[in-house]
Amino acid sequence: MRNHCRYAAVTAPRLRNDGGGAGRGALGVITLPSKEASPRFEILGRPAAWRDGQPLDLGPGKQQAVLAVLLLTPNRPVPTTAIVDAVWGDEPPDNGANVVQKYVAGLRRVLEPDRSPRSPGRLLTLSGAGYALHVPRGGLDADVFRDRVKEALAERAAGDVARAGTLLRDALDMWRGPALAGLNGGFFTAARDRLEEERAAALEASAEIGLDLREHARLVPELIRLVAEFPLREGFRYLLMLALYRSGRQAEALAAYRDARAFFAEEFGSEPGERLQSLHVGILRSDPSLAAPGPGAARRSASEPPDDDGRPAADAADTVEAVARPSPPVPSGFAPPDPRLNPAPVADAPDAPGGRLLAYPAPAAAPAPPPSWPSYNGPAFANGSAFGNGVAGYSAAPAAWGAWPAPVEKKRPAWPLRAVLASIPLLSLGLATWAVLAYFAARRRSWWLALASAVQLGLTVLGFGSALASDVDQTTWWDVPMMFSLLATMLGGAVHLVVLTAEPWSPPPPDDERAAAAMAVPMIEQRVRREQARSLVAHHPEVARHLGIGRPDVARAFDDGGLIDVNTAPEHVLAALPGLEPSHAKLIVLSRTAQGPLATVDDLVHRQIMPFQTVHALRETLIAVPPNTDAAVPDEEFGAPAAPAAGG
């Protein structure tokens, strides 16, 4: 059998001369080499020890626990009381020091079998500060794991991504299962969590390197498993979304974000981090910076999130510098920027700040009207806004999208057919009434009609049974149920069919999946418009105020996807939001008047204006546009209703 052994260095015997004259016998002391190699320890799994490729018997569980405590702080003394607290917790033995001494003696017999009973230990020593286990460099798998991870990160920083990936895989292969498996107690649980955190960080770095190496398709199954294993780490969810997107599975990437958002909202009542939200916006915009890096090209790490506008760092810095300068007055024909496109600098523009102007293309034409609008249920207004002055509810859709599609026409059977259907119970003496009702129940998918058909069938059976049990020569009590069933099935069935055919009927609605598929594209378009508006508010709030973002009660040409500004929207507009009580709307207006504008939508919860559940449900619709702080330009310039357009 082939053994993977590590041998200790063996030196030849030396003769040491303690000094003696010539011609006099010299006293020589022979120093013998060590006959045993240093053991190798493992804690990345069940605690184990090896020597020369052979496992060592570490004894009972408490003795292994004492060894694990010493291995977690190698080469440093651990007080006896600390060992007792770590191993036994709240139930220490009566004489803990003696019990620890007994287990230490057992470990010495295993780790140093050639040591004489009364000689001091070489590996496991005792001092005034406690017991210390001397572990040579490379003798503990946890230390080797950390060294390889550090080396991998250094190689990655130096540009050798392939070498870094190999080192990280070698380091992760050292794990044989949960760290310190089989050891229970608060001390070992905390140590296990620390080691698992180091493993998770190494796994995340390995996945990032895999994305840099264009291995996104291979990483998807592994990242799905890691998300399930570490549900609280947003890094794995970020990498999973990015790997899915680069694999051409954009819908699944968006579904992964939806699952992450639902998980964090349900467990902690919070939204995903900014890094995850930025990636979600980038996927919705099909951000070019999220594409897989080209082979051999200089690329940035997958762990670095893209800028909000999807541009390189240098362009983003120029944009920040331009935004920091005083903004010129907004022209009347200003076209809002499309965050999905890179700005095209226009040369020789002396009127622009610093001689540079960022020109944006005009927004695309509005899409065709969807079959239905998921968020609104009221009438549309002539100004193209989702609200009108004095509004009491949401509009069905912005007027720019055109009129509603024609409603489904309800069907009413013709009168000859109605007459034939009503005569069936009379002509069949009630025998066919249940069958006609069963047909209507199946056609209209009505449980009530099915129940009525079953009742008619029961009455028919009752009538036949009464007729068979009665005597034709004389009157019996069976004649009563027979007559009742005959009248109920004939006359009652005829009246029931007349009522059914007189009521207009529409065909059943489409299946939920087909309806959801039909609604998917308009909902994504609406979300993209909202994200564009949010990006405009974040980078150019003065332009956002001028365009009336979050103000559906004023005439405007910019479609913000139905956002509502909590800082400027009137009370009646806020009260029209679904799930928001009129008292909440009044509190919002009073709070922003008395305490100042809200910095974020979360301030509605911090100021105790609305419960978190309501804010979370309306988070896609609400926005907090920063107010105008320039005294020379009042807020009314952007909030007052604009003059009606020509022909409007």
XYZ file of C-alpha atoms in Angstrom:
648
model
C 0.000 0.000 0.000
C 1.286 3.379 -0.956
C 1.416 5.837 1.928
C 1.552 9.613 1.671
C 3.994 10.230 4.524
C 5.882 13.191 5.776
C 9.139 12.407 7.458
C 11.018 14.357 10.057
C 14.560 15.393 9.297
C 17.061 12.999 10.757
C 20.511 14.167 11.636
C 23.494 11.907 12.122
C 24.860 11.388 15.667
C 27.446 13.954 16.722
C 30.267 13.682 19.207
C 30.522 16.702 21.453
C 33.889 17.312 23.255
C 33.447 18.918 26.642
C 37.077 19.818 26.829
C 39.995 17.695 27.776
C 43.725 17.752 27.402
C 45.607 15.874 24.841
C 46.417 12.390 25.870
C 43.421 12.381 28.157
C 40.218 10.510 27.400
C 37.625 12.944 26.056
C 34.148 12.717 27.503
C 31.716 12.481 24.555
C 27.928 13.012 24.798
C 25.994 11.509 21.940
C 22.813 13.411 20.893
C 20.309 10.996 19.359
C 17.928 12.182 16.685
C 14.176 12.121 17.080
C 12.733 8.842 15.870
C 9.195 10.137 15.362
C 7.801 12.617 12.876
C 5.574 15.476 13.989
C 1.893 14.598 13.688
C -0.416 16.418 11.319
C -3.752 17.701 12.678
C -7.106 18.292 10.997
C -10.133 20.257 12.199
C -11.798 21.015 8.837
C -14.123 18.109 9.423
C -14.061 15.636 12.295
C -10.934 16.262 14.438
C -8.162 13.888 13.413
C -4.404 13.420 13.734
C -1.992 11.632 11.406
C 1.613 10.457 11.618
C 3.485 9.000 8.675
C 0.215 8.659 6.779
C -1.472 6.629 9.527
C -4.417 7.913 11.597
C -3.994 8.193 15.343
C -6.556 7.014 17.870
C -7.454 10.180 19.778
C -9.481 8.426 22.447
C -12.942 9.296 23.809
C -14.998 12.297 22.741
C -14.026 14.545 25.672
C -10.359 13.892 25.008
C -10.887 14.874 21.361
C -12.659 18.013 22.560
C -9.650 18.955 24.718
C -7.393 18.474 21.691
C -9.698 20.652 19.549
C -9.555 23.470 22.117
C -5.753 23.382 21.991
C -5.732 23.226 18.168
C -7.921 26.316 17.877
C -5.138 28.294 19.590
C -1.991 26.434 18.504
C 1.391 27.272 20.032
C -0.277 29.360 22.744
C -1.077 28.325 26.306
C -4.706 27.768 27.244
C -5.692 27.977 30.944
C -7.210 24.891 32.484
C -10.353 26.808 33.435
C -10.808 27.867 29.810
C -10.531 24.243 28.685
C -13.150 23.200 31.248
C -15.545 25.957 30.159
C -15.099 25.108 26.472
C -15.515 21.341 26.819
C -18.179 21.068 29.534
C -19.914 24.451 29.340
C -22.508 24.947 32.083
C -22.010 21.446 33.519
C -18.341 21.238 34.581
C -17.098 18.179 36.484
C -16.446 18.378 40.218
C -12.665 18.359 39.813
C -12.188 19.850 36.397
C -8.423 20.379 36.617
C -7.784 16.709 37.393
C -10.080 15.572 34.572
C -8.278 17.844 32.100
C -4.924 16.510 33.350
C -6.134 12.940 32.739
C -7.164 13.717 29.163
C -3.899 15.577 28.509
C -1.960 12.531 29.703
C -3.972 10.391 27.279
C -3.172 12.777 24.426
C 0.513 12.691 25.283
C 0.532 8.910 25.083
C -1.000 9.135 21.597
C 0.997 12.065 20.239
C 4.350 11.212 21.881
C 4.431 7.432 22.320
C 8.217 7.347 22.878
C 8.181 9.847 25.741
C 8.980 8.449 29.162
C 6.246 8.945 31.801
C 8.183 11.460 33.920
C 9.880 13.449 31.180
C 8.362 16.778 30.082
C 6.299 16.828 26.942
C 7.715 18.098 23.668
C 4.458 18.684 21.730
C 1.992 19.177 24.582
C 3.595 21.289 27.283
C 2.452 22.744 30.594
C 3.400 26.165 31.914
C 2.043 28.583 34.462
C -0.324 30.003 31.816
C -1.818 26.628 30.902
C -1.422 23.842 28.373
C 0.022 24.556 24.915
C 0.102 22.317 21.860
C 3.091 23.031 19.638
C 2.120 22.602 15.997
C 4.822 23.097 13.345
C 4.111 25.221 10.279
C 1.934 23.262 7.906
C 0.889 20.872 10.648
C -2.754 22.115 10.924
C -5.108 21.972 7.959
C -6.875 25.209 8.945
C -3.574 27.125 8.782
C -2.707 25.565 5.428
C -6.163 26.524 4.154
C -5.675 30.147 5.188
C -2.202 30.301 3.642
C -3.442 28.986 0.304
C -6.365 31.424 0.259
C -3.989 34.341 0.938
C -1.684 33.136 -1.822
C -4.619 32.820 -4.222
C -5.801 36.356 -3.507
C -2.269 37.640 -4.034
C -2.050 35.840 -7.386
C -5.389 37.296 -8.380
C -4.268 40.792 -7.489
C -1.126 40.209 -9.554
C -3.246 39.272 -12.582
C -2.757 35.483 -12.657
C -6.440 34.568 -12.383
C -6.031 30.956 -13.511
C -3.356 30.254 -10.884
C -5.537 31.904 -8.230
C -8.467 29.680 -9.162
C -6.320 26.548 -8.883
C -5.052 27.551 -5.432
C -8.555 28.275 -4.186
C -9.848 24.930 -5.414
C -6.955 23.150 -3.691
C -7.713 25.015 -0.473
C -11.412 24.188 -0.609
C -10.660 20.517 -1.303
C -9.123 20.305 2.175
C -12.572 20.493 3.756
C -13.878 17.034 4.651
C -17.215 18.187 6.037
C -18.443 20.625 8.697
C -15.590 21.968 10.792
C -15.172 20.339 14.229
C -17.853 17.794 13.368
C -19.109 15.818 16.343
C -18.224 18.482 18.932
C -21.097 20.335 20.581
C -21.288 23.371 22.829
C -21.234 27.127 22.506
C -17.460 27.348 22.211
C -17.239 24.887 19.329
C -20.316 26.362 17.612
C -18.723 29.814 17.576
C -15.433 28.389 16.277
C -17.290 26.401 13.628
C -19.124 29.527 12.483
C -15.819 31.402 12.125
C -14.304 28.636 10.037
C -17.453 28.336 7.914
C -17.316 32.079 7.287
C -13.761 31.706 5.978
C -14.890 28.844 3.748
C -17.827 30.878 2.423
C -15.518 33.794 1.586
C -13.185 31.417 -0.257
C -16.127 29.908 -2.162
C -17.310 33.374 -3.151
C -13.834 34.359 -4.339
C -13.592 31.111 -6.311
C -16.937 31.809 -8.001
C -15.847 35.353 -8.857
C -12.686 34.001 -10.463
C -14.781 31.474 -12.374
C -16.873 34.311 -13.789
C -13.699 36.145 -14.763
C -12.656 32.979 -16.622
C -16.029 32.854 -18.486
C -17.195 29.711 -16.672
C -20.653 31.120 -15.893
C -22.585 28.140 -17.290
C -20.616 25.695 -15.139
C -21.066 27.840 -12.028
C -24.873 28.091 -12.126
C -25.653 24.721 -10.425
C -22.940 25.278 -7.820
C -24.171 28.802 -7.047
C -27.744 27.561 -6.657
C -26.482 25.098 -4.044
C -24.433 27.794 -2.299
C -27.424 30.156 -2.150
C -29.395 27.414 -0.421
C -26.483 26.691 1.946
C -25.743 30.355 2.741
C -29.089 32.160 2.263
C -27.955 35.284 4.149
C -24.911 36.001 1.968
C -25.912 38.406 -0.775
C -22.639 37.735 -2.582
C -23.763 34.299 -3.744
C -27.115 35.690 -4.898
C -25.287 38.441 -6.799
C -23.006 35.923 -8.517
C -25.934 33.612 -9.310
C -27.866 36.434 -10.987
C -24.775 37.461 -12.945
C -24.005 33.874 -14.010
C -27.607 33.342 -15.143
C -27.600 36.606 -17.077
C -24.318 35.785 -18.812
C -25.692 32.340 -19.673
C -28.566 33.951 -21.566
C -31.132 33.261 -18.826
C -32.257 36.816 -18.076
C -35.731 35.828 -16.858
C -34.234 33.381 -14.354
C -31.819 36.068 -13.159
C -34.757 38.400 -12.494
C -36.586 35.563 -10.738
C -33.526 35.023 -8.522
C -33.683 38.690 -7.490
C -37.400 38.385 -6.794
C -36.739 35.385 -4.547
C -33.963 37.250 -2.727
C -36.172 40.281 -2.179
C -39.045 38.157 -0.874
C -36.686 36.269 1.455
C -35.144 39.366 3.022
C -38.520 41.086 3.338
C -40.094 38.073 5.026
C -37.193 37.236 7.330
C -35.903 40.694 8.273
C -38.311 43.264 6.856
C -35.611 44.850 4.692
C -34.685 45.241 1.052
C -31.642 43.635 -0.636
C -28.408 45.582 -0.512
C -27.472 48.330 -2.921
C -25.079 46.034 -4.789
C -27.849 43.535 -5.540
C -30.301 46.280 -6.484
C -27.781 47.832 -8.886
C -27.272 44.469 -10.571
C -31.048 44.056 -10.886
C -31.338 47.435 -12.581
C -28.437 46.575 -14.874
C -30.101 43.324 -15.937
C -33.367 45.141 -16.659
C -31.456 47.617 -18.827
C -29.325 44.906 -20.494
C -26.274 46.809 -19.282
C -23.311 46.106 -21.617
C -20.900 46.158 -18.670
C -22.520 42.965 -17.319
C -21.502 40.916 -20.336
C -18.828 38.246 -19.952
C -15.292 39.690 -20.276
C -13.453 38.930 -23.455
C -10.551 36.439 -23.344
C -7.214 38.132 -22.684
C -8.779 41.589 -22.309
C -8.206 43.812 -19.293
C -11.304 43.371 -17.230
C -12.454 44.305 -13.809
C -13.388 41.762 -11.174
C -16.837 40.225 -11.086
C -17.091 41.267 -7.446
C -17.052 44.949 -8.410
C -20.620 46.079 -9.117
C -21.212 48.216 -12.211
C -21.943 51.896 -11.966
C -25.574 52.899 -11.793
C -25.426 54.238 -15.346
C -23.460 51.248 -16.689
C -20.431 53.275 -17.867
C -16.720 52.780 -17.224
C -15.173 54.288 -14.135
C -13.492 57.133 -16.015
C -16.722 58.224 -17.671
C -18.535 57.934 -14.363
C -15.943 60.192 -12.730
C -16.443 62.768 -15.476
C -20.174 62.619 -14.911
C -19.776 63.122 -11.170
C -17.538 66.112 -11.824
C -20.080 67.561 -14.248
C -22.941 67.066 -11.811
C -20.941 68.737 -9.032
C -20.723 71.941 -11.081
C -23.592 74.465 -10.939
C -26.326 73.295 -13.276
C -27.530 75.648 -16.002
C -31.208 76.512 -16.362
C -33.185 73.641 -17.806
C -34.340 74.413 -21.352
C -37.990 74.028 -22.151
C -37.377 71.318 -24.747
C -35.089 69.201 -22.571
C -35.212 65.473 -23.359
C -34.587 63.283 -20.296
C -31.539 61.010 -20.426
C -31.945 57.312 -21.049
C -29.755 55.550 -18.445
C -29.412 52.529 -20.738
C -27.392 54.512 -23.285
C -23.935 56.067 -22.951
C -23.877 59.850 -23.273
C -22.337 61.190 -26.416
C -20.083 64.196 -25.719
C -20.578 67.055 -28.151
C -17.512 69.121 -28.923
C -17.378 72.891 -29.305
C -20.219 73.635 -26.930
C -19.137 76.825 -25.167
C -22.456 77.232 -23.414
C -22.091 73.967 -21.510
C -20.433 73.911 -18.081
C -16.708 73.586 -18.599
C -17.140 73.640 -22.378
C -18.595 70.111 -22.477
C -22.176 69.051 -23.073
C -23.631 65.581 -22.662
C -26.235 65.043 -25.378
C -28.828 62.356 -24.899
C -31.062 60.914 -27.588
C -34.736 61.648 -27.477
C -36.842 59.046 -25.724
C -38.385 56.306 -27.820
C -42.024 56.365 -28.767
C -44.518 55.030 -26.301
C -45.290 51.322 -26.692
C -48.581 49.964 -27.867
C -51.348 49.727 -25.276
C -51.289 46.522 -23.249
C -54.404 44.344 -22.981
C -54.843 45.466 -19.368
C -53.073 47.618 -16.794
C -52.122 45.832 -13.575
C -51.753 48.754 -11.212
C -54.670 51.096 -11.952
C -58.451 50.781 -12.039
C -59.896 54.195 -12.727
C -60.590 56.383 -15.775
C -57.855 57.951 -17.866
C -57.448 61.721 -18.132
C -56.937 63.924 -21.121
C -53.584 65.315 -20.011
C -51.864 61.958 -20.417
C -51.233 61.644 -16.715
C -52.136 58.781 -14.449
C -54.104 61.255 -12.323
C -56.268 64.264 -12.955
C -57.090 67.237 -10.777
C -59.515 66.196 -8.090
C -58.776 62.520 -8.759
C -60.356 59.844 -6.626
C -58.376 56.825 -7.869
C -55.812 55.502 -10.282
C -56.352 55.766 -14.000
C -56.535 52.727 -16.197
C -53.464 53.726 -18.224
C -51.698 56.902 -19.360
C -53.621 58.577 -22.142
C -50.529 58.446 -24.373
C -51.041 54.705 -24.637
C -54.426 55.133 -26.273
C -57.888 53.854 -25.410
C -58.823 50.629 -23.714
C -59.334 47.566 -25.890
C -62.936 46.715 -26.633
C -64.563 44.776 -23.796
C -65.545 41.178 -24.311
C -69.091 41.064 -25.606
C -71.441 39.052 -23.434
C -73.548 36.430 -25.175
C -77.307 35.964 -24.856
C -78.978 32.957 -26.570
C -81.564 33.781 -29.224
C -85.229 33.509 -28.193
C -85.996 30.371 -30.301
C -83.150 28.555 -28.592
C -84.304 29.823 -25.206
C -87.818 28.519 -25.913
C -86.510 25.087 -26.918
C -84.324 24.843 -23.817
C -87.217 25.879 -21.528
C -89.516 23.267 -23.097
C -87.138 20.341 -22.584
C -88.181 19.741 -18.933
C -91.882 19.864 -19.923
C -91.603 17.583 -22.953
C -89.408 15.040 -21.142
C -91.589 15.051 -17.995
C -88.551 16.279 -16.046
C -86.346 13.330 -16.990
C -83.856 15.445 -18.991
C -83.731 18.465 -16.673
C -80.644 17.311 -14.785
C -78.751 16.633 -18.025
C -79.395 20.161 -19.386
C -78.276 21.711 -16.092
C -75.157 19.527 -16.103
C -74.306 20.849 -19.581
C -74.628 24.469 -18.391
C -72.543 23.691 -15.292
C -69.715 22.254 -17.404
C -69.903 25.088 -19.937
C -69.859 27.848 -17.348
C -67.645 26.013 -14.838
C -70.160 26.654 -12.067
C -70.286 24.541 -8.923
C -73.746 25.922 -8.090
C -75.175 24.674 -11.370
C -73.509 21.320 -10.787
C -75.206 21.142 -7.389
C -78.564 22.045 -8.957
C -78.072 19.298 -11.553
C -77.369 16.784 -8.790
C -80.552 17.859 -6.955
C -82.608 17.464 -10.131
C -81.129 13.998 -10.655
C -82.054 13.059 -7.079
C -85.620 14.281 -7.589
C -85.885 12.261 -10.798
C -84.724 9.099 -9.020
C -87.156 9.832 -6.193
C -90.040 10.212 -8.667
C -89.257 6.903 -10.378
C -88.941 5.123 -7.061
C -92.257 6.518 -5.842
C -93.970 5.521 -9.065
C -92.724 1.946 -8.757
C -93.744 1.719 -5.077
C -97.248 3.218 -5.500
C -100.426 1.304 -6.304
C -102.292 2.412 -9.414
C -105.651 1.221 -8.042
C -105.588 3.253 -4.858
C -104.018 6.374 -3.400
C -100.977 5.844 -1.120
C -98.500 8.114 0.597
C -95.989 7.405 -2.226
C -98.100 9.611 -4.469
C -96.989 12.729 -2.543
C -93.207 12.518 -3.264
C -93.975 11.369 -6.820
C -96.060 14.485 -7.542
C -93.563 16.741 -5.807
C -90.635 15.398 -7.838
C -92.649 15.633 -11.061
C -93.542 19.297 -10.461
C -90.029 20.186 -9.306
C -88.316 18.606 -12.285
C -90.823 19.821 -14.893
C -91.939 23.267 -13.761
C -88.924 24.078 -11.588
C -86.517 22.956 -14.305
C -88.290 25.017 -16.959
C -88.184 28.168 -14.780
C -84.517 27.563 -13.954
C -83.576 27.268 -17.648
C -85.536 30.414 -18.516
C -83.565 32.353 -15.902
C -80.255 30.895 -17.053
C -80.805 31.714 -20.715
C -82.157 35.196 -19.965
C -78.952 36.240 -18.158
C -76.153 37.484 -20.440
C -73.059 35.310 -20.175
C -69.434 35.930 -21.040
C -66.851 33.216 -21.733
C -64.495 32.299 -18.859
C -61.349 34.405 -18.534
C -58.012 33.027 -19.824
C -55.806 30.916 -17.597
C -53.594 32.660 -15.049
C -50.407 31.601 -16.783
C -51.520 32.959 -20.154
C -52.648 36.198 -18.538
C -49.357 36.501 -16.670
C -47.406 35.934 -19.884
C -49.436 38.616 -21.648
C -48.775 41.040 -18.775
C -45.041 40.328 -18.460
C -43.811 42.685 -21.193
C -45.881 45.748 -20.118
C -44.886 45.224 -16.499
C -41.182 45.031 -17.408
C -41.525 48.162 -19.533
C -43.218 49.939 -16.635
C -40.437 48.856 -14.260
C -37.756 50.044 -16.683
C -39.446 53.452 -16.914
C -39.542 53.650 -13.139
C -35.869 52.765 -12.877
C -35.036 55.410 -15.482
C -36.950 57.968 -13.449
C -35.231 56.863 -10.209
C -31.818 57.161 -11.870
C -32.717 60.650 -13.072
C -33.786 61.632 -9.543
C -30.528 60.294 -8.095
C -28.223 62.047 -10.572
C -30.165 65.121 -11.738
C -32.847 65.992 -9.165
C -33.383 69.481 -10.607
C -34.269 67.955 -13.985
C -36.511 65.414 -12.272
C -38.429 68.209 -10.527
C -38.816 70.073 -13.801
C -40.175 66.969 -15.545
C -42.670 66.424 -12.727
C -41.476 62.964 -11.738
C -43.744 61.648 -9.009
C -46.424 64.283 -9.774
C -49.178 62.526 -11.761
C -51.568 65.372 -10.918
C -49.819 67.785 -13.306
C -49.576 67.783 -17.089
C -46.253 66.379 -18.234
C -44.660 64.607 -21.203
C -42.296 62.286 -19.320
C -43.599 58.837 -18.397
C -42.151 57.824 -15.012
C -44.029 54.526 -14.795
C -46.577 55.802 -12.275
C -44.240 56.948 -9.474
C -45.636 59.060 -6.619
C -43.404 61.605 -4.852
C -44.032 61.597 -1.102
C -42.506 65.077 -0.791
C -44.690 66.983 -3.276
C -47.728 64.873 -4.214
C -51.004 66.362 -2.906
C -52.975 64.642 -0.183
C -55.747 63.398 -2.488
C -53.159 61.762 -4.768
C -51.523 59.968 -1.857
C -54.895 58.861 -0.503
C -55.707 57.245 -3.858
C -52.842 54.750 -3.519
C -54.095 51.190 -3.002
C -53.787 50.103 0.623
C -53.033 53.624 1.915
C -55.606 55.087 4.283
C -56.629 58.762 4.016
C -55.267 59.266 7.534
C -51.849 58.113 6.336
C -51.954 60.596 3.464
C -52.778 63.422 5.878
C -49.917 62.344 8.179
C -47.466 62.389 5.264
C -48.427 65.956 4.371
C -48.279 67.105 8.000
C -44.917 65.397 8.602
C -43.180 66.850 5.559
C -44.539 70.288 6.485
C -43.539 70.161 10.154
C -40.359 68.025 10.051
C -39.110 68.766 6.550
C -38.985 66.614 3.426
C -38.379 62.890 3.569
C -34.926 61.747 2.499
C -36.075 58.265 1.499
C -39.277 56.281 1.405
C -38.079 54.415 4.510
C -38.553 57.631 6.486
C -42.274 56.856 6.400
C -41.501 53.979 8.759
C -38.839 55.815 10.768
C -41.238 58.693 11.460
C -43.942 56.168 12.372
C -46.283 57.500 9.693
C -47.052 54.152 8.078
C -46.438 50.509 9.004
C -43.623 48.690 7.268
C -45.990 46.281 5.493
C -47.780 49.117 3.727
C -44.533 50.859 2.768
C -43.090 47.610 1.462
C -46.175 46.950 -0.651
C -45.961 50.450 -2.193
C -42.170 50.600 -2.524
C -42.315 50.119 -6.296
C -44.598 53.148 -6.608
C -43.304 55.614 -4.003
C -40.257 57.845 -4.451
C -38.743 60.723 -2.478
C -37.587 63.463 -4.863
C -35.190 65.884 -3.120
C -36.790 69.322 -2.811
C -35.379 72.435 -4.403
C -32.939 74.138 -2.008
C -32.266 77.160 -4.244
C -34.228 80.107 -2.867
C -34.121 81.856 -6.231
C -36.089 79.066 -7.899
C -39.172 78.140 -5.862
C -40.560 74.641 -5.843
C -43.760 75.854 -7.448
C -41.864 76.220 -10.725
C -41.709 72.458 -10.990
C -44.859 71.550 -9.108
C -47.445 73.915 -10.614
C -49.612 72.545 -13.401
C -48.195 73.415 -16.790
C -50.163 75.248 -19.433
C -52.198 72.942 -21.653
C -50.540 71.991 -24.873
C -51.864 73.171 -28.187
C -54.808 71.153 -29.293
C -55.051 69.511 -25.837
